[in-house]
mmCIF file of C-alpha atoms in Angstrom:
data_model
loop_
_atom_site.group_PDB
_atom_site.id
_atom_site.type_symbol
_atom_site.label_atom_id
_atom_site.label_comp_id
_atom_site.label_asym_id
_atom_site.label_seq_id
_atom_site.Cartn_x
_atom_site.Cartn_y
_atom_site.Cartn_z
ATOM 1 C CA MET A 265 -17.343 1.189 -13.409
ATOM 2 C CA ARG A 266 -16.946 -2.212 -11.384
ATOM 3 C CA THR A 267 -18.184 -2.463 -7.762
ATOM 4 C CA LEU A 268 -15.294 -3.826 -5.372
ATOM 5 C CA SER A 269 -17.436 -3.858 -2.182
ATOM 6 C CA VAL A 270 -21.010 -3.471 -1.190
ATOM 7 C CA GLY A 271 -22.501 -0.693 1.028
ATOM 8 C CA GLN A 272 -23.533 2.839 1.273
ATOM 9 C CA LEU A 273 -19.922 3.852 1.058
ATOM 10 C CA ARG A 274 -17.829 1.533 -1.043
ATOM 11 C CA ALA A 275 -14.396 1.487 -2.915
ATOM 12 C CA GLN A 276 -15.019 1.774 -6.734
ATOM 13 C CA SER A 277 -12.648 0.981 -9.534
ATOM 14 C CA VAL A 278 -12.801 3.208 -12.487
ATOM 15 C CA ARG A 279 -11.617 1.998 -15.982
ATOM 16 C CA HIS A 280 -10.388 4.810 -18.236
ATOM 17 C CA GLY A 281 -10.610 4.830 -22.010
ATOM 18 C CA ASP A 282 -6.785 4.184 -22.367
ATOM 19 C CA GLY A 283 -7.169 0.993 -20.154
ATOM 20 C CA ARG A 284 -5.794 2.475 -16.960
ATOM 21 C CA GLU A 285 -7.666 1.588 -13.808
ATOM 22 C CA ALA A 286 -8.052 4.221 -10.877
ATOM 23 C CA HIS A 287 -10.097 3.945 -7.676
ATOM 24 C CA THR A 288 -12.331 6.203 -5.873
ATOM 25 C CA ILE A 289 -14.873 6.159 -2.907
ATOM 26 C CA PHE A 290 -18.594 6.110 -4.075
ATOM 27 C CA ASP A 291 -21.650 7.053 -1.855
ATOM 28 C CA SER A 292 -24.899 5.321 -3.085
ATOM 29 C CA VAL A 293 -26.850 8.412 -1.906
ATOM 30 C CA ARG A 294 -24.712 11.277 -2.847
ATOM 31 C CA GLY A 295 -22.458 9.955 -5.648
ATOM 32 C CA VAL A 296 -18.851 10.256 -5.467
ATOM 33 C CA HIS A 297 -17.294 11.295 -2.309
ATOM 34 C CA GLY A 298 -15.687 14.533 -3.193
ATOM 35 C CA GLY A 299 -13.052 14.782 -0.476
ATOM 36 C CA ALA A 300 -11.834 11.114 -0.801
ATOM 37 C CA ASP A 301 -11.809 11.553 -4.770
ATOM 38 C CA ARG A 302 -9.576 14.632 -4.542
ATOM 39 C CA TYR A 303 -7.280 12.821 -2.298
ATOM 40 C CA LEU A 304 -6.998 9.626 -4.059
ATOM 41 C CA ALA A 305 -6.530 11.391 -7.500
ATOM 42 C CA ASP A 306 -2.866 12.100 -6.384
ATOM 43 C CA TYR A 307 -2.370 8.289 -6.466
ATOM 44 C CA ALA A 308 -4.594 7.402 -9.379
ATOM 45 C CA CYS A 309 -3.348 4.545 -11.426
ATOM 46 C CA THR A 310 -0.305 3.866 -9.349
ATOM 47 C CA GLY A 311 -1.515 0.791 -7.494
ATOM 48 C CA SER A 312 -1.503 2.625 -4.154
ATOM 49 C CA ASP A 313 -4.780 4.252 -4.988
ATOM 50 C CA ARG A 314 -6.598 0.968 -4.467
ATOM 51 C CA THR A 315 -4.974 0.204 -0.980
ATOM 52 C CA TYR A 316 -5.722 3.772 0.165
ATOM 53 C CA ALA A 317 -9.210 3.561 -1.169
ATOM 54 C CA TYR A 318 -10.080 0.482 1.101
ATOM 55 C CA LEU A 319 -8.178 1.911 3.930
ATOM 56 C CA LEU A 320 -10.076 5.428 3.582
ATOM 57 C CA VAL A 321 -13.509 3.797 2.954
ATOM 58 C CA ASP A 322 -13.350 1.901 6.349
ATOM 59 C CA HIS A 323 -12.473 5.216 8.259
ATOM 60 C CA LEU A 324 -15.252 7.001 6.400
ATOM 61 C CA ARG A 325 -17.664 4.191 7.493
ATOM 62 C CA TRP A 326 -16.677 4.560 11.010
ATOM 63 C CA LEU A 327 -16.940 8.318 11.010
ATOM 64 C CA GLU A 328 -20.702 7.798 9.845
ATOM 65 C CA GLN A 329 -21.285 5.298 12.686
ATOM 66 C CA GLU A 330 -19.846 7.763 15.425
ATOM 67 C CA GLY A 331 -21.868 10.670 13.876
ATOM 68 C CA LEU A 332 -18.710 12.598 12.829
ATOM 69 C CA THR A 333 -17.639 14.087 9.548
ATOM 70 C CA PRO A 334 -14.318 14.842 8.215
ATOM 71 C CA GLN A 335 -15.121 18.592 8.855
ATOM 72 C CA ASP A 336 -15.540 18.186 12.738
ATOM 73 C CA VAL A 337 -13.425 15.080 13.513
ATOM 74 C CA GLY A 338 -10.607 15.785 16.044
ATOM 75 C CA PHE A 339 -7.155 14.303 16.746
ATOM 76 C CA GLY A 340 -8.595 12.257 19.634
ATOM 77 C CA ASP A 341 -11.239 10.847 17.226
ATOM 78 C CA LEU A 342 -8.297 9.683 15.021
ATOM 79 C CA GLU A 343 -6.644 8.208 17.871
ATOM 80 C CA ARG A 344 -9.906 6.341 18.762
ATOM 81 C CA TYR A 345 -10.158 5.081 15.297
ATOM 82 C CA MET A 346 -6.633 3.725 15.174
ATOM 83 C CA GLY A 347 -7.571 1.983 18.518
ATOM 84 C CA ALA A 348 -10.611 0.560 16.736
ATOM 85 C CA ILE A 349 -8.758 -0.983 14.056
ATOM 86 C CA GLY A 350 -6.133 -2.638 16.334
ATOM 87 C CA ALA A 351 -3.479 -0.007 17.290
ATOM 88 C CA LYS A 352 -2.443 -0.130 20.968
ATOM 89 C CA ILE A 353 -3.269 3.331 22.360
ATOM 90 C CA ALA A 354 -3.122 4.853 25.777
ATOM 91 C CA GLY A 355 -6.659 4.281 27.571
ATOM 92 C CA PRO A 356 -9.400 1.713 27.420
ATOM 93 C CA TYR A 357 -11.398 1.435 24.211
ATOM 94 C CA GLY A 358 -13.052 -2.082 24.049
ATOM 95 C CA ARG A 359 -13.373 -4.408 21.282
ATOM 96 C CA PRO A 360 -12.578 -3.381 17.592
ATOM 97 C CA TRP A 361 -15.588 -2.034 15.916
ATOM 98 C CA ARG A 362 -15.115 -4.186 12.703
ATOM 99 C CA VAL A 363 -17.265 -6.981 13.811
ATOM 100 C CA GLY A 364 -16.133 -10.519 12.433
ATOM 101 C CA LYS A 365 -12.827 -9.257 11.225
ATOM 102 C CA ARG A 366 -9.504 -9.376 12.670
ATOM 103 C CA PRO A 367 -7.550 -6.246 13.857
ATOM 104 C CA TYR A 368 -5.195 -4.841 11.310
ATOM 105 C CA GLY A 369 -1.469 -5.842 11.619
ATOM 106 C CA ASN A 370 1.353 -3.610 12.022
ATOM 107 C CA ASP A 371 1.976 -3.044 8.371
ATOM 108 C CA ALA A 372 -1.638 -2.279 7.704
ATOM 109 C CA LEU A 373 -1.816 0.054 10.696
ATOM 110 C CA ARG A 374 1.002 2.123 9.372
ATOM 111 C CA GLY A 375 -0.562 2.179 6.008
ATOM 112 C CA ALA A 376 -3.978 3.422 7.536
ATOM 113 C CA ALA A 377 -2.127 6.082 9.572
ATOM 114 C CA ALA A 378 -0.194 7.310 6.324
ATOM 115 C CA CYS A 379 -3.723 7.251 4.565
ATOM 116 C CA LEU A 380 -5.500 9.202 7.300
ATOM 117 C CA LYS A 381 -2.631 11.848 7.516
ATOM 118 C CA GLY A 382 -2.584 12.238 3.906
ATOM 119 C CA PHE A 383 -6.404 12.638 3.671
ATOM 120 C CA TYR A 384 -6.769 15.239 6.400
ATOM 121 C CA LEU A 385 -3.736 17.473 5.207
ATOM 122 C CA LYS A 386 -5.423 17.293 1.837
ATOM 123 C CA GLN A 387 -8.520 18.671 3.357
ATOM 124 C CA ALA A 388 -6.750 21.188 5.080
ATOM 125 C CA GLU A 389 -5.373 22.559 1.971
ATOM 126 C CA LEU A 390 -8.841 22.956 0.775
ATOM 127 C CA GLY A 391 -9.713 24.691 3.928
ATOM 128 C CA VAL A 392 -11.494 22.125 5.831
ATOM 129 C CA ASN A 393 -10.728 21.280 9.413
ATOM 130 C CA THR A 394 -7.387 23.184 9.353
ATOM 131 C CA GLU A 395 -6.974 22.682 13.017
ATOM 132 C CA LEU A 396 -5.776 19.169 12.527
ATOM 133 C CA VAL A 397 -2.637 20.317 10.867
ATOM 134 C CA GLY A 398 -0.787 21.318 13.910
ATOM 135 C CA ALA A 399 -1.447 17.899 15.352
ATOM 136 C CA LEU A 400 -0.529 15.937 12.310
ATOM 137 C CA LYS A 401 2.516 17.801 11.020
ATOM 138 C CA LEU A 402 5.218 16.713 13.522
ATOM 139 C CA HIS A 403 8.823 16.232 13.309
ATOM 140 C CA ARG A 404 11.251 13.858 14.921
ATOM 141 C CA MET A 405 14.888 13.458 15.164
ATOM 142 C CA PRO A 406 16.545 11.213 12.476
ATOM 143 C CA THR A 407 17.817 7.802 13.677
ATOM 144 C CA GLN A 408 21.041 6.161 12.153
ATOM 145 C CA ARG A 409 19.047 3.940 10.037
ATOM 146 C CA ASP A 410 17.113 7.079 8.487
ATOM 147 C CA ARG A 411 20.425 8.767 7.687
ATOM 148 C CA ASP A 412 21.746 5.434 6.102
ATOM 149 C CA ARG A 413 18.774 5.064 3.786
ATOM 150 C CA SER A 414 18.647 8.858 2.453
ATOM 151 C CA LEU A 415 21.011 10.729 0.232
ATOM 152 C CA LEU A 416 23.061 13.161 2.208
ATOM 153 C CA GLY A 417 21.520 11.758 5.206
ATOM 154 C CA HIS A 418 24.350 12.937 7.421
ATOM 155 C CA LEU A 419 22.928 16.475 6.931
ATOM 156 C CA GLN A 420 19.388 15.840 8.108
ATOM 157 C CA ARG A 421 18.235 17.359 11.278
ATOM 158 C CA SER A 422 14.898 16.448 11.268
ATOM 159 C CA MET A 423 12.115 14.157 9.610
ATOM 160 C CA GLN A 424 8.432 14.037 9.325
ATOM 161 C CA ALA A 425 6.601 11.866 11.797
ATOM 162 C CA ASN A 426 3.154 10.533 11.958
ATOM 163 C CA PRO A 427 1.604 10.634 15.411
ATOM 164 C CA LEU A 428 -1.020 8.067 14.278
ATOM 165 C CA ALA A 429 1.438 5.490 13.209
ATOM 166 C CA PRO A 430 2.258 2.565 15.670
ATOM 167 C CA LYS A 431 5.727 1.708 16.656
ATOM 168 C CA SER A 432 7.369 -0.492 13.900
ATOM 169 C CA VAL A 433 8.040 -4.001 14.261
ATOM 170 C CA ARG A 434 11.519 -5.026 13.039
ATOM 171 C CA ARG A 435 11.613 -8.536 11.515
ATOM 172 C CA GLN A 436 14.797 -9.931 10.228
ATOM 173 C CA HIS A 437 13.085 -11.691 7.364
ATOM 174 C CA LYS A 438 9.766 -10.316 6.049
ATOM 175 C CA LYS A 439 7.424 -12.957 4.632
ATOM 176 C CA MET A 440 9.951 -15.678 3.978
ATOM 177 C CA LEU A 441 9.000 -19.034 3.237
ATOM 178 C CA PRO A 442 10.136 -21.672 5.831
ATOM 179 C CA ASP A 443 13.093 -23.828 5.162
ATOM 180 C CA GLY A 444 12.280 -26.501 2.733
ATOM 181 C CA ALA A 445 9.200 -25.054 1.464
ATOM 182 C CA ARG A 446 10.523 -24.612 -2.083
ATOM 183 C CA ALA A 447 11.348 -28.253 -2.554
ATOM 184 C CA VAL A 448 7.999 -29.188 -1.353
ATOM 185 C CA LEU A 449 6.291 -26.793 -3.800
ATOM 186 C CA LEU A 450 8.148 -28.180 -6.643
ATOM 187 C CA ASP A 451 7.128 -31.590 -5.653
ATOM 188 C CA GLU A 452 3.535 -30.536 -5.689
ATOM 189 C CA VAL A 453 3.597 -28.657 -9.052
ATOM 190 C CA ASN A 454 3.366 -30.690 -12.014
ATOM 191 C CA PRO A 455 3.112 -28.423 -15.134
ATOM 192 C CA LEU A 456 6.423 -26.956 -16.322
ATOM 193 C CA ARG A 457 4.884 -23.489 -16.073
ATOM 194 C CA GLY A 458 4.091 -23.919 -12.528
ATOM 195 C CA ARG A 459 7.648 -25.117 -11.629
ATOM 196 C CA LEU A 460 8.913 -21.838 -13.277
ATOM 197 C CA VAL A 461 6.754 -19.632 -11.511
ATOM 198 C CA VAL A 462 7.764 -21.264 -8.214
ATOM 199 C CA GLU A 463 11.484 -21.062 -9.230
ATOM 200 C CA TRP A 464 11.477 -17.446 -10.506
ATOM 201 C CA LEU A 465 9.470 -16.067 -7.558
ATOM 202 C CA SER A 466 12.297 -17.589 -5.302
ATOM 203 C CA ASP A 467 15.383 -16.809 -7.330
ATOM 204 C CA GLY A 468 14.318 -13.582 -8.803
ATOM 205 C CA ALA A 469 12.437 -12.278 -5.620
ATOM 206 C CA PHE A 470 9.491 -11.112 -7.853
ATOM 207 C CA ARG A 471 6.439 -9.860 -6.275
ATOM 208 C CA THR A 472 3.077 -11.360 -7.353
ATOM 209 C CA GLY A 473 2.012 -8.500 -9.578
ATOM 210 C CA GLU A 474 5.613 -8.108 -11.113
ATOM 211 C CA MET A 475 5.516 -11.849 -12.011
ATOM 212 C CA CYS A 476 1.930 -11.655 -13.348
ATOM 213 C CA GLY A 477 2.987 -8.549 -15.487
ATOM 214 C CA LEU A 478 5.944 -10.116 -17.169
ATOM 215 C CA HIS A 479 6.058 -10.020 -20.992
ATOM 216 C CA LEU A 480 8.477 -11.890 -23.071
ATOM 217 C CA CYS A 481 9.950 -8.686 -24.352
ATOM 218 C CA ASP A 482 10.752 -7.990 -20.651
ATOM 219 C CA LEU A 483 13.130 -11.191 -20.340
ATOM 220 C CA HIS A 484 16.710 -10.728 -21.542
ATOM 221 C CA LEU A 485 18.125 -14.028 -20.830
ATOM 222 C CA ARG A 486 21.382 -13.826 -22.453
ATOM 223 C CA GLU A 487 24.712 -12.296 -21.736
ATOM 224 C CA GLU A 488 25.284 -8.653 -22.837
ATOM 225 C CA ALA A 489 21.484 -7.814 -23.743
ATOM 226 C CA ALA A 490 20.722 -4.927 -26.195
ATOM 227 C CA CYS A 491 19.152 -2.811 -23.508
ATOM 228 C CA GLY A 492 22.671 -2.364 -21.762
ATOM 229 C CA GLU A 493 21.276 -2.035 -18.343
ATOM 230 C CA CYS A 494 22.609 -5.521 -17.011
ATOM 231 C CA ARG A 495 25.484 -7.589 -18.536
ATOM 232 C CA GLY A 496 24.099 -10.856 -17.198
ATOM 233 C CA PRO A 497 20.642 -12.356 -17.580
ATOM 234 C CA HIS A 498 17.884 -10.260 -16.174
ATOM 235 C CA ALA A 499 14.352 -9.178 -16.382
ATOM 236 C CA HIS A 500 12.557 -5.771 -16.641
ATOM 237 C CA VAL A 501 9.885 -5.109 -14.388
ATOM 238 C CA CYS A 502 7.323 -2.805 -15.924
ATOM 239 C CA HIS A 503 4.252 -1.257 -14.331
ATOM 240 C CA ARG A 504 1.164 -2.448 -16.391
ATOM 241 C CA ASP A 505 -2.493 -1.962 -15.558
ATOM 242 C CA GLY A 506 -5.309 -4.417 -16.740
ATOM 243 C CA LEU A 507 -3.981 -7.594 -15.422
ATOM 244 C CA VAL A 508 -6.589 -10.386 -14.950
ATOM 245 C CA SER A 509 -5.470 -10.836 -11.375
ATOM 246 C CA GLY A 510 -6.020 -7.245 -10.578
ATOM 247 C CA SER A 511 -2.405 -7.037 -9.266
ATOM 248 C CA ALA A 512 0.228 -4.507 -10.481
ATOM 249 C CA PRO A 513 3.892 -4.040 -9.723
ATOM 250 C CA ARG A 514 4.669 -1.127 -7.227
ATOM 251 C CA ARG A 515 8.020 -0.276 -8.657
ATOM 252 C CA SER A 516 9.885 -0.334 -12.053
ATOM 253 C CA GLY A 517 13.294 -1.286 -12.953
ATOM 254 C CA SER A 518 15.244 -4.276 -13.763
ATOM 255 C CA GLY A 519 16.934 -7.027 -11.679
ATOM 256 C CA SER A 520 19.498 -9.916 -12.344
ATOM 257 C CA PHE A 521 18.865 -13.570 -11.560
ATOM 258 C CA VAL A 522 20.407 -16.868 -12.282
ATOM 259 C CA THR A 523 18.689 -19.080 -14.819
ATOM 260 C CA GLU A 524 19.393 -22.845 -15.659
#
């Protein structure tokens, strides 16, 4: 087992015999945190368990600071926690409790809200703090965007809602490089391998984990490849664990891109 963060409660990575890596939460006094481990087991070795482990350990540390436990926390306490990590909530709260760290951004807040809802619904399935279910299991009317993004969306009458999640911030371009950045990067990168990485990250829209996990057998750079999935040059994105960078692709599939 390899330690990821230091403290009485910490996120911990676990390397299985087959090379897969999972994550859990470890208490230096009581050992593995049972409730957190049962929740994270549903996401084991998917890449999401690492993100949820860090989000959840932050919350569990806050519970200890407030003198609360998952068994007696209320919905108002969860709202206070969301305010503590940066969410805008009704009522004064004060400064975020994470001293020396910036408040969560909108995406991280939505991830934390999803993590908290999933964790406490999992606890309720085990008979722990079942009173929270009614406050967390809400539904809302679907928007036109919701209908467009789902199969048979025109038949939907309601969708699950997360009362802890902040309002989404719509951005036209998410994490896009500024104009001219690619040319500057290519001028600064000297090795041919570095130039290839810059071009493929741009042309192929690869994520970091997807780029790091590419194998030679994943690249079909000629027309009419034997896999039969794409006629033109393309690359297959495969979920692989054990990368030196610790990253992993969050999706599998194939995509086309232009090569010169």
